[in-house]
mmCIF file of C-alpha atoms in Angstrom:
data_model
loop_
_atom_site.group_PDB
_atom_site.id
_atom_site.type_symbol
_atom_site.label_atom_id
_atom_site.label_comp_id
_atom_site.label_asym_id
_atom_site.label_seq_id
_atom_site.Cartn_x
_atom_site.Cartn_y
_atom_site.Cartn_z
ATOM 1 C CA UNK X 5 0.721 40.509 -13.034
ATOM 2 C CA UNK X 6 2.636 36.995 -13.675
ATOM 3 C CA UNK X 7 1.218 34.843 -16.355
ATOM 4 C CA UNK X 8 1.627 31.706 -16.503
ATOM 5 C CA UNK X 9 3.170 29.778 -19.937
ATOM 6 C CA UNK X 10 5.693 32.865 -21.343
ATOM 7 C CA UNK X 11 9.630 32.179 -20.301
ATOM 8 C CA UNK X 12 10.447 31.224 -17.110
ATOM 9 C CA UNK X 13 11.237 34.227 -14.959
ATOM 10 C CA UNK X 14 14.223 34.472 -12.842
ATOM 11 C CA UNK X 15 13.824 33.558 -9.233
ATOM 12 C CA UNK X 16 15.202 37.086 -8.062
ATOM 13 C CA UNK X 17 12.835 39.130 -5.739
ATOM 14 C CA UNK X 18 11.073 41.772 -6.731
ATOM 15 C CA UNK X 19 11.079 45.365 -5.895
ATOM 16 C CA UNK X 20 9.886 45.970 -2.197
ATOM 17 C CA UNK X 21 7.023 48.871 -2.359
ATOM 18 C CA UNK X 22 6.533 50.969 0.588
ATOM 19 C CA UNK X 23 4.750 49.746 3.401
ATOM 20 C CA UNK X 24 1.143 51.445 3.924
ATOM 21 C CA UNK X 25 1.472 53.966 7.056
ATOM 22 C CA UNK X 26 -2.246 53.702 7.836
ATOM 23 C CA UNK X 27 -2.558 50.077 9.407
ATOM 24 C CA UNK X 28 -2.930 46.825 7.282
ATOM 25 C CA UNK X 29 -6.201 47.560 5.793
ATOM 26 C CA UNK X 30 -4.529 48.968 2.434
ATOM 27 C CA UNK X 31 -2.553 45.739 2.176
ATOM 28 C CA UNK X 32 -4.582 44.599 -0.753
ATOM 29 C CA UNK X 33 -3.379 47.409 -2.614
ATOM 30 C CA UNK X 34 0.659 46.174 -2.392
ATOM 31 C CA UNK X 35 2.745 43.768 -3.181
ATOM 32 C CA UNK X 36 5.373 42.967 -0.762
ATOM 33 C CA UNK X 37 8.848 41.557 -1.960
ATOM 34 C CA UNK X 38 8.572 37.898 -2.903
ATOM 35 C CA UNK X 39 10.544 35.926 -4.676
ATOM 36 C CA UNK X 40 9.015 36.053 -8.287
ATOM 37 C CA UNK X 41 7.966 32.197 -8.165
ATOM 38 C CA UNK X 42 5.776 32.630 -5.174
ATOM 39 C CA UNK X 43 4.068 35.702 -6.866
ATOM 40 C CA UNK X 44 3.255 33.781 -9.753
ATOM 41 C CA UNK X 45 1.203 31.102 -7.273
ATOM 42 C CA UNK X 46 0.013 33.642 -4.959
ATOM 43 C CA UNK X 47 -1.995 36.855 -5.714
ATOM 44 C CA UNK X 48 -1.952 39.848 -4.083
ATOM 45 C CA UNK X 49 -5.233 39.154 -2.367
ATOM 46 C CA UNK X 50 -3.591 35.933 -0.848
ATOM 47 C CA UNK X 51 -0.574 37.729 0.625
ATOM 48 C CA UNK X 52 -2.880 40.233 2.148
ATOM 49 C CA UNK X 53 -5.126 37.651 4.040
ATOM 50 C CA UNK X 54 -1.900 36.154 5.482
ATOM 51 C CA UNK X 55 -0.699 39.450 6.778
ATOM 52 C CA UNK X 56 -4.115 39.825 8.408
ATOM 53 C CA UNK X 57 -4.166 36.909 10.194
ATOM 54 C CA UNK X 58 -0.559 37.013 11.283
ATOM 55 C CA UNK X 59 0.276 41.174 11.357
ATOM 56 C CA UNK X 60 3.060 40.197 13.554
ATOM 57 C CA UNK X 61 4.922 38.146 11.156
ATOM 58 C CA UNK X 62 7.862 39.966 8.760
ATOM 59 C CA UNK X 63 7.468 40.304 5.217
ATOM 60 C CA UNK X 64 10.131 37.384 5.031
ATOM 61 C CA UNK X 65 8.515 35.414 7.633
ATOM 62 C CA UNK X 66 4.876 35.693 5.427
ATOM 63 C CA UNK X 67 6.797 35.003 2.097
ATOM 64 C CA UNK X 68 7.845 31.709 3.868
ATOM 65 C CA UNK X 69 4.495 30.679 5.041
ATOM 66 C CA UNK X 70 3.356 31.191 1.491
ATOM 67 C CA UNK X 71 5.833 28.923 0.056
ATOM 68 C CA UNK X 72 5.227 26.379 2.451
ATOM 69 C CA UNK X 73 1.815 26.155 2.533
ATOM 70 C CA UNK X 74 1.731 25.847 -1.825
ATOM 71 C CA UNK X 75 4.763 23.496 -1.734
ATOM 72 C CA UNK X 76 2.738 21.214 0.832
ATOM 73 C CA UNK X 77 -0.152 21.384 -2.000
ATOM 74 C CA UNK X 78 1.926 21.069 -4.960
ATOM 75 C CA UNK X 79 4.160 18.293 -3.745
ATOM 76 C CA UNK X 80 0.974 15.882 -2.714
ATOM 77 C CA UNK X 81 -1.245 13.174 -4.625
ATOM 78 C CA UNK X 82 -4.677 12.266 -4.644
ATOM 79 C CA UNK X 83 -4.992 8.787 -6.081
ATOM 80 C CA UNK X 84 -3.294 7.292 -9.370
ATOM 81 C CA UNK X 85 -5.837 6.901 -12.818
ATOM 82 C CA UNK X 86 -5.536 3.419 -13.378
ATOM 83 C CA UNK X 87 -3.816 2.070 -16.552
ATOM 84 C CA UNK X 88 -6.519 1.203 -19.636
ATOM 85 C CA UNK X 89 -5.766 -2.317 -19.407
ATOM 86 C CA UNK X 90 -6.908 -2.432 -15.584
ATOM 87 C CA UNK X 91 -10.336 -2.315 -15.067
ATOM 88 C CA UNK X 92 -11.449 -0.480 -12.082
ATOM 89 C CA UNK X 93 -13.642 -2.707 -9.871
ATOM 90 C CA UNK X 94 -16.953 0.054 -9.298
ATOM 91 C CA UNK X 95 -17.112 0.996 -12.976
ATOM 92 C CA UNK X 96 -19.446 -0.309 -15.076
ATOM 93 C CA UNK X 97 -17.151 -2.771 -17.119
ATOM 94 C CA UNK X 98 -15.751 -4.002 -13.098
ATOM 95 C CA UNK X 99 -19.332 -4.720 -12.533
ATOM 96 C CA UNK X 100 -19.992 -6.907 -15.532
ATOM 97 C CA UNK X 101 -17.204 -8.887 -14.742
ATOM 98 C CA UNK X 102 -18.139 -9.195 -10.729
ATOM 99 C CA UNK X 103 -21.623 -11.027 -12.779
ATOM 100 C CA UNK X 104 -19.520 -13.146 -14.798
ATOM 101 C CA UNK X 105 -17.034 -14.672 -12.023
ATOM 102 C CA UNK X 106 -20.112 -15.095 -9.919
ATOM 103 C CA UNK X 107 -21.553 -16.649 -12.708
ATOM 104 C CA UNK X 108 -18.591 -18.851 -12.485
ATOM 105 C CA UNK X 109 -18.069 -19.437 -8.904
ATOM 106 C CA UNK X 110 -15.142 -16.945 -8.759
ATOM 107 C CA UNK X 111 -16.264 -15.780 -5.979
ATOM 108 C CA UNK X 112 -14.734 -17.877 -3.002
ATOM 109 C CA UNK X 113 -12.361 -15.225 -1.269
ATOM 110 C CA UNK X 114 -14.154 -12.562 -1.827
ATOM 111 C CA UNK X 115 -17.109 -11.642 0.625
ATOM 112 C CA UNK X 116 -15.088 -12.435 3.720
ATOM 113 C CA UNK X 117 -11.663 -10.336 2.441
ATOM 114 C CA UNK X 118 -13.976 -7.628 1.480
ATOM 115 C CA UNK X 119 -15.219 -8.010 4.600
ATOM 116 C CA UNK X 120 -11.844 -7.419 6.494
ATOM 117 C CA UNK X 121 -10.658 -5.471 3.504
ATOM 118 C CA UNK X 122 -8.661 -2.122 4.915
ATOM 119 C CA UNK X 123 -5.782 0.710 3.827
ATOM 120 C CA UNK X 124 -2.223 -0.020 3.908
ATOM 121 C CA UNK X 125 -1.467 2.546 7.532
ATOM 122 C CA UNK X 126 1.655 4.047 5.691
ATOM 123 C CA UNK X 127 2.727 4.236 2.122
ATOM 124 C CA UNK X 128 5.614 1.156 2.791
ATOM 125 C CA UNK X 129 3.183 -0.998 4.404
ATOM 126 C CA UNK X 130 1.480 -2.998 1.676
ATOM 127 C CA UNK X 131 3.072 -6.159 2.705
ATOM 128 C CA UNK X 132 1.728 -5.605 6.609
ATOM 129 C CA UNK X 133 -1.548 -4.312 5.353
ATOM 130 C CA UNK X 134 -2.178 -7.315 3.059
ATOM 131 C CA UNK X 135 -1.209 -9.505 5.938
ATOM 132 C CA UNK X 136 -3.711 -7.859 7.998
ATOM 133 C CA UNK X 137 -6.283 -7.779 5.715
ATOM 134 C CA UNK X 138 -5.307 -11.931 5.374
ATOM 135 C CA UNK X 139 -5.385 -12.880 8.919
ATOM 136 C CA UNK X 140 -8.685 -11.070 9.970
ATOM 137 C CA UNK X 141 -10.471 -12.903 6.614
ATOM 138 C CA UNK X 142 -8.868 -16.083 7.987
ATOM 139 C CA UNK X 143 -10.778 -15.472 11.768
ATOM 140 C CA UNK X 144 -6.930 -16.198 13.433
ATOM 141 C CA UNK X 145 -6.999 -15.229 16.611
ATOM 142 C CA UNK X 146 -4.062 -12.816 17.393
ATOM 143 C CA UNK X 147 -4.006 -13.774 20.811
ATOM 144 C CA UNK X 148 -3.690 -9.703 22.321
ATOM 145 C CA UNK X 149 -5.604 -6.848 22.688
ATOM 146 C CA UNK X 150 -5.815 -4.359 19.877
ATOM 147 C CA UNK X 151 -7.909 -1.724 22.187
ATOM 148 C CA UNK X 152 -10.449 -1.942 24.647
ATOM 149 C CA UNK X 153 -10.684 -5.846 25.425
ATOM 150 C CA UNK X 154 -10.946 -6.433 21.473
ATOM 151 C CA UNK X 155 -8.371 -9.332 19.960
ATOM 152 C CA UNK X 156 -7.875 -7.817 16.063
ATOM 153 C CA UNK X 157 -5.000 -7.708 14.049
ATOM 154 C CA UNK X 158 -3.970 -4.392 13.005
ATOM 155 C CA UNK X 159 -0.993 -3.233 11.018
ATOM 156 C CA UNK X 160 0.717 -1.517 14.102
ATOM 157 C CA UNK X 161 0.560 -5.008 15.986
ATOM 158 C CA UNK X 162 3.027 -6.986 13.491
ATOM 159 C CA UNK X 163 6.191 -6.197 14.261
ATOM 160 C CA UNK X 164 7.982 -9.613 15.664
ATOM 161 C CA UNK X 165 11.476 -10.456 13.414
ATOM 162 C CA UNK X 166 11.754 -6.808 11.585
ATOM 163 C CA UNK X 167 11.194 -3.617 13.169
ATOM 164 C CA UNK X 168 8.308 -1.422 12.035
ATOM 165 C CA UNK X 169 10.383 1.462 12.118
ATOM 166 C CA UNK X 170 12.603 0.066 9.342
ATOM 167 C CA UNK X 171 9.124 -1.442 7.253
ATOM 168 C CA UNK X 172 8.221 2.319 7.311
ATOM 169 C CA UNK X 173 11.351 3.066 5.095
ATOM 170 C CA UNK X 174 11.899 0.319 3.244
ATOM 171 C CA UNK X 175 8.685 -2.357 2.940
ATOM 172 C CA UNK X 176 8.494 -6.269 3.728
ATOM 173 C CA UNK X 177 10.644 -8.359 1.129
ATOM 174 C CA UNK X 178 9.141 -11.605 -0.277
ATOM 175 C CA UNK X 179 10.759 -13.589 2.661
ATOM 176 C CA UNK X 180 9.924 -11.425 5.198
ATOM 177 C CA UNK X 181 6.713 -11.244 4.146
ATOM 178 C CA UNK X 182 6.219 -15.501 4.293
ATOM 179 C CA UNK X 183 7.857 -14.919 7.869
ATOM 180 C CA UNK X 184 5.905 -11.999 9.136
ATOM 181 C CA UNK X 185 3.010 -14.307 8.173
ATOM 182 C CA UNK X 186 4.404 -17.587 9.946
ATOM 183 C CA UNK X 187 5.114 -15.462 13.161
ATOM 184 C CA UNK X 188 1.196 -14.518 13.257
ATOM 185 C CA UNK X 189 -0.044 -17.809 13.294
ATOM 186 C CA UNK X 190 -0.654 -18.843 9.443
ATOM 187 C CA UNK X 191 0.510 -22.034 7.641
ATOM 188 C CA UNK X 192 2.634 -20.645 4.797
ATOM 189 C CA UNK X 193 2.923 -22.191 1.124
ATOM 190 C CA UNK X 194 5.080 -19.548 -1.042
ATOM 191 C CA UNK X 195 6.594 -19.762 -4.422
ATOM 192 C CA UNK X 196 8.783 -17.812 -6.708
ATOM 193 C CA UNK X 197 7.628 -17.120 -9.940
ATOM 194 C CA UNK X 198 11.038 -18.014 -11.134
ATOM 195 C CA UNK X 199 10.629 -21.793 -9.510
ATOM 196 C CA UNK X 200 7.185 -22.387 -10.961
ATOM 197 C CA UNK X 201 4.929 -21.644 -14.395
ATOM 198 C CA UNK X 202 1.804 -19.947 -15.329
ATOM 199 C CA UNK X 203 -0.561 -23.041 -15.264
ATOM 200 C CA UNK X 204 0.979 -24.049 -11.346
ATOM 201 C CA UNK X 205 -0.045 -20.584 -10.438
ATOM 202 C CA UNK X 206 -3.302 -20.604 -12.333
ATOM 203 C CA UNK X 207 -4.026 -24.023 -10.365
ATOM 204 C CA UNK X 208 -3.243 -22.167 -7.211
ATOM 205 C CA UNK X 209 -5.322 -19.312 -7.910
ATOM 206 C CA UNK X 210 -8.187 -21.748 -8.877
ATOM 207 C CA UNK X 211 -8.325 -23.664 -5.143
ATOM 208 C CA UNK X 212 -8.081 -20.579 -3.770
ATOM 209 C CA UNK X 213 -11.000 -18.243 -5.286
ATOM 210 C CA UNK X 214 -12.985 -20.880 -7.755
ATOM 211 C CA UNK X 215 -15.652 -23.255 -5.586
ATOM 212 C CA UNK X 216 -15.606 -26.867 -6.843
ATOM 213 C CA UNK X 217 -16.884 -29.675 -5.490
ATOM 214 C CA UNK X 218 -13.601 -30.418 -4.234
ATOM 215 C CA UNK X 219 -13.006 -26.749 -2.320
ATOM 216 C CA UNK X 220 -16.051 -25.612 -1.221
ATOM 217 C CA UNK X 221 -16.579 -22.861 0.953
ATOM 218 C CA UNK X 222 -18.332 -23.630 4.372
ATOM 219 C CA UNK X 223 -21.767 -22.445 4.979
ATOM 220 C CA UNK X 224 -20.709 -19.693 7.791
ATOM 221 C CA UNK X 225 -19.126 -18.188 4.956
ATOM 222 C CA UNK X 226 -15.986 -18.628 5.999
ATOM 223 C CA UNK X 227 -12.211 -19.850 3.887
ATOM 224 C CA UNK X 228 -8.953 -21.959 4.775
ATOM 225 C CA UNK X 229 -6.693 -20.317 2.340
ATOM 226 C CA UNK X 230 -6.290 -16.489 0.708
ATOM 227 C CA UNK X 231 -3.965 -15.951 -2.501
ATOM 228 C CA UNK X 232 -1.136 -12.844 -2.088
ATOM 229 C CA UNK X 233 0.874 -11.863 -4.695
ATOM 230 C CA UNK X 234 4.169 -10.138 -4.532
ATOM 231 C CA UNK X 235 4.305 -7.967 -7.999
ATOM 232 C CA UNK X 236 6.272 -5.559 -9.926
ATOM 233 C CA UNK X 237 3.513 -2.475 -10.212
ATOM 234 C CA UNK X 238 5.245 -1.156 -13.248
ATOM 235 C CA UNK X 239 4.815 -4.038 -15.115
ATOM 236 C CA UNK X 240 0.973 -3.317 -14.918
ATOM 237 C CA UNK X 241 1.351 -0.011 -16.190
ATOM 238 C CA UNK X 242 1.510 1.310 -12.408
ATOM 239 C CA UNK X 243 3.517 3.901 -10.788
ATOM 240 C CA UNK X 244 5.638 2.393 -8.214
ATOM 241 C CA UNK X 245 7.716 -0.522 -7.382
ATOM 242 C CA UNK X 246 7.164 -3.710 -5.542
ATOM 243 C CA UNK X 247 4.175 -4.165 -4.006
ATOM 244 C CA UNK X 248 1.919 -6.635 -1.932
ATOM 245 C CA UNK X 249 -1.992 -7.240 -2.223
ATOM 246 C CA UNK X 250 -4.659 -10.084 -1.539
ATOM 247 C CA UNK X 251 -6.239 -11.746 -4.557
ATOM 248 C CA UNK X 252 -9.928 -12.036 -3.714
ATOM 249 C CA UNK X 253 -11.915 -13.426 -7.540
ATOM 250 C CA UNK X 254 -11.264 -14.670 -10.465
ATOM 251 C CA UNK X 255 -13.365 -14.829 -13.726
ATOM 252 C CA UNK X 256 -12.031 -17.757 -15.467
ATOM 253 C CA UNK X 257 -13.246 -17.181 -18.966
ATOM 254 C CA UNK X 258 -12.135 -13.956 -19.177
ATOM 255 C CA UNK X 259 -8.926 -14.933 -17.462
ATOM 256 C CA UNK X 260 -9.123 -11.774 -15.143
ATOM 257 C CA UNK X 261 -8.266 -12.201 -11.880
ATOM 258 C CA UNK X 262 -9.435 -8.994 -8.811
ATOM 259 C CA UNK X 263 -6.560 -7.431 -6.855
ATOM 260 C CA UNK X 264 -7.760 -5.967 -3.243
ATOM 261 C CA UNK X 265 -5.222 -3.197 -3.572
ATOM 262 C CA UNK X 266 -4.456 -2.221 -0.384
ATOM 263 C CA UNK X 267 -2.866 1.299 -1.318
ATOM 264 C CA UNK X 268 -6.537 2.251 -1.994
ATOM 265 C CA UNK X 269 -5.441 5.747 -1.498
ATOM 266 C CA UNK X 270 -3.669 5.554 -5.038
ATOM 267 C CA UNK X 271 -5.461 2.992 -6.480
ATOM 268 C CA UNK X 272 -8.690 1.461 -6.259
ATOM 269 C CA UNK X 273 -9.485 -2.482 -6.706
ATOM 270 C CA UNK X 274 -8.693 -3.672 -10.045
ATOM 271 C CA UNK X 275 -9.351 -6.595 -12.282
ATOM 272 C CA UNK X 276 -6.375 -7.201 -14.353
ATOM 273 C CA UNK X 277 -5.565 -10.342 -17.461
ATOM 274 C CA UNK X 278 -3.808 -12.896 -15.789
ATOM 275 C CA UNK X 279 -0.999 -13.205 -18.202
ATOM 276 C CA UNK X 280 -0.110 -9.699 -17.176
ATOM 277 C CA UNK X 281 -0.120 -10.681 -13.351
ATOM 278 C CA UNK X 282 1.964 -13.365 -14.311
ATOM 279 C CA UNK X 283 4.676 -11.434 -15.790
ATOM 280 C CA UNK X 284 4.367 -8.420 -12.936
ATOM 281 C CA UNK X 285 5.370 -11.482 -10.501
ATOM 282 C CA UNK X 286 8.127 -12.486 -13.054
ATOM 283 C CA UNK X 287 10.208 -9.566 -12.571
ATOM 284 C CA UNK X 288 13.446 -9.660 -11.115
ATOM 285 C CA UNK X 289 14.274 -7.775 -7.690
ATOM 286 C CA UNK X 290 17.695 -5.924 -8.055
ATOM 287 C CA UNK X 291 18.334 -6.688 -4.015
ATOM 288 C CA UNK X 292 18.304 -10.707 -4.795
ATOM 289 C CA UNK X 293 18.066 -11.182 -8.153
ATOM 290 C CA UNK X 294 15.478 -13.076 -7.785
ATOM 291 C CA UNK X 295 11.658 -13.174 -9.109
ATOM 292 C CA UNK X 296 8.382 -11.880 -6.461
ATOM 293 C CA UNK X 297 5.699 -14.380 -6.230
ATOM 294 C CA UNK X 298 2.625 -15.541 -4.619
ATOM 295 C CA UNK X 299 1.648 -17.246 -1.089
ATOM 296 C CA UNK X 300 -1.426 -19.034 0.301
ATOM 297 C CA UNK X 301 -1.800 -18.284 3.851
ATOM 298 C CA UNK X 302 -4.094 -20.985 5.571
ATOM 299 C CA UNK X 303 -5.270 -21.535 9.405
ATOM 300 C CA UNK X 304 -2.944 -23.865 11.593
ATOM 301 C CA UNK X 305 -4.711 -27.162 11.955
ATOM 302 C CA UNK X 306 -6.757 -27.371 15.649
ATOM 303 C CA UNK X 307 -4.212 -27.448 18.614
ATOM 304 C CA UNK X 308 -1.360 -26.232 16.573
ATOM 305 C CA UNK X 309 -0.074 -22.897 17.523
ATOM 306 C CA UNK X 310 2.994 -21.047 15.307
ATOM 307 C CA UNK X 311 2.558 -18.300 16.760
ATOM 308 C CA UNK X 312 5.914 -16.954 17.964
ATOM 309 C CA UNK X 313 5.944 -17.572 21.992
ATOM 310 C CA UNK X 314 7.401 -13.679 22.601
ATOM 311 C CA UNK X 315 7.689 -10.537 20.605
ATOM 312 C CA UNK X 316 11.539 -10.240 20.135
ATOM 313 C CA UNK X 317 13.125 -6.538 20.219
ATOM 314 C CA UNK X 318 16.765 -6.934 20.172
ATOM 315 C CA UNK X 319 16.922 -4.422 17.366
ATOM 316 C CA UNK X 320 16.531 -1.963 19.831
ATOM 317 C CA UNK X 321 20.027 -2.021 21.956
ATOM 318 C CA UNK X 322 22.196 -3.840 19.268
ATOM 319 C CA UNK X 323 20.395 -4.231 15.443
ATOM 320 C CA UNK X 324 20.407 -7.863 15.567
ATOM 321 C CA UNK X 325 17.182 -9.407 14.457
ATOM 322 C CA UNK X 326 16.563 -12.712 16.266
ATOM 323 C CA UNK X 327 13.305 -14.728 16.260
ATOM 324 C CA UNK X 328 12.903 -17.877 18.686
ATOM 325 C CA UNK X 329 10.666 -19.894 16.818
ATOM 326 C CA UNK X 330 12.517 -21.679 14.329
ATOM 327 C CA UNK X 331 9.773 -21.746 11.574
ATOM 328 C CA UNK X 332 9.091 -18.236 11.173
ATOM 329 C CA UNK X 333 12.323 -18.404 9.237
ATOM 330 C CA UNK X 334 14.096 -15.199 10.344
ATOM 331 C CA UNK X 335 17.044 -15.849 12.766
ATOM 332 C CA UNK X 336 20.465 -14.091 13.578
ATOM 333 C CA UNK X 337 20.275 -12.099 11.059
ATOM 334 C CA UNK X 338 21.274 -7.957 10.584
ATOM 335 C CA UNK X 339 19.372 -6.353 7.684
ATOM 336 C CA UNK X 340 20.327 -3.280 5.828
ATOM 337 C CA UNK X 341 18.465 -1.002 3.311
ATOM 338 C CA UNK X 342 20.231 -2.970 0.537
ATOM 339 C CA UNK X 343 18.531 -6.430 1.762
ATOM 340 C CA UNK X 344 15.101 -5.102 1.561
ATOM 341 C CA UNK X 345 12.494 -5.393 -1.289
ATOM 342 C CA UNK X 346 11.751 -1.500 -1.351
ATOM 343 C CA UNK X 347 8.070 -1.922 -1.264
ATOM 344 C CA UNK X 348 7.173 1.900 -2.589
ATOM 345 C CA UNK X 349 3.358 1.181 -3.610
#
């Protein structure tokens, strides 16, 4: 028997025993040859099961299955602990502060994002999940079907300028983001964190998420502006790299703003200091050397439609991305993996 925690064995296989000549029922008994790292994972017990269920397969062919099967296992995640300085939004501590920002009418974005609040489809998609999760909370219309003879937006349904074959590898960069959003129908306002300061975005973040009686939220319950932030996760203490997410409340006091993470499969919602935010959207992409930032995404004004009059494909035959609406801000223009904002979550 293997134990685990003495010197690493070699990865040489072991010495084949004879095969059992009276059927497979004895298999418990042997150990076939595998290489020595697979018998450390997998008991004898484990590699007798397999041959039962698959008495057809070679002793090579189960040794494979094995390996593949524990790689799959070892190689996967299941969610991210958040960072001590993040507080989780259902503990106790994420709770309290929920109180408080109610307390101080923090609460303006967040009943009808939570409402429309949904996982990222793939693990580059945080920029076209956020913007889902954006343009459902702001009741736009996306003007075709999702399925059955329902109109929703749905991360599969944004692909205009950029291909979502190429979002899949490499993520939404902070201008593709702004004209992903344009091309959908929303009024745009973006700004670099390297163009602006603290106190303009805390002023932002205010309108957006703090009634006053200057920005009061309708009756219906519903908004005319959400908050996204484009962030550096590592600067938060995060695995990961760039990565997009609604804002959705603020606690002014405690300066603590709520991120809607839409990777929800690594981490949950999270309250985090604003200062800290700040400095995650201060950090410098390598592919422009500029700063990430924060948008407000709003409605278009009655009558006005940006939507962009056809879905463009060119990609397809020739890799040139071309958008005819002139405000989504994407025209004539070939990308590469270098041009992107590698959005890895």
């Amino acid at each position: 028997r293997v134990h685990g925690g003495g010197k690493r064995e070699s990865s040489s296989p072991v010495m084949a025993l004879p095969t059992p000549a009276r059927g497979l029922s004895c298999l418990s008994r042997h150990v076939y040859a595998l290489p020595t790292q697979i018998v450390r994972h997998f008991p004898t017990r484990a590699i007798g099961e397999m041959k039962l269920k698959h008495p057809h397969l070679a002793s090579a062919d189960t040794n494979a299955m094995l390996h593949k099967q524990h790689q799959t296992k070892s190689e996967s995640f299941y969610r991210r602990p958040l960072p001590q300085h993040c507080i989780p939004f259902s503990s106790k501590s994420g709770r309290e502060m929920f109180r408080s920002a109610m307390e101080q009418n923090g609460l303006k974005s967040y009943f009808v994002l939570a409402e429309c609040y949904e996982t990222q489809s793939e693990p580059a998609f945080c920029g076209v999940g956020t913007l889902t999760v954006c343009l459902n909370a702001l009741g736009l219309d996306p003007g075709r079907i999702w399925k059955g003879p329902w109109r929703w937006f749905d991360d599969q349904m944004l692909e205009c300028c950029i291909p979502l074959e190429r979002v899949k590898t490499t993520g939404l960069s902070f201008h593709e983001f702004g004209s992903l959003s344009r091309c959908n129908g929303a009024v745009v306002k973006e700004w670099r964190a390297d163009t602006t300061t603290i106190e303009q975005f805390r002023e932002v973040l205010t309108e957006c998420t703090v009634d006053t009686i200057a920005h009061t939220s309708p009756s219906d319950g519903r908004i005319d502006r959400v908050l996204v932030v484009s962030y550096q996760r590592g600067a938060l203490g995060q695995t990961g790299d760039g990565h997009f997410s609604p804002i959705a409340a603020y606690a002014p006091k405690e300066d603590l703003v709520l991120i809607l993470d839409v990777a929800r499969f690594k981490y949950p919602p999270h309250w985090v200091p604003l200062p800290m935010l700040w400095k995650a959207m201060s950090e410098v992409n390598n592919y422009d050397n500029r700063s990430r930032g924060f948008f407000v995404l709003s409605p278009p004004q009655p009558g006005e439609n940006l939507r962009c009059p056809s879905k463009i494909r060119s990609w397809k035959s020739h890799g040139d991305l071309l958008c005819s609406k002139s405000s989504c801000g994407v025209a004539t223009h070939r990308y590469s993996t270098s041009d992107t904002n590698n959005q890895t979550n």
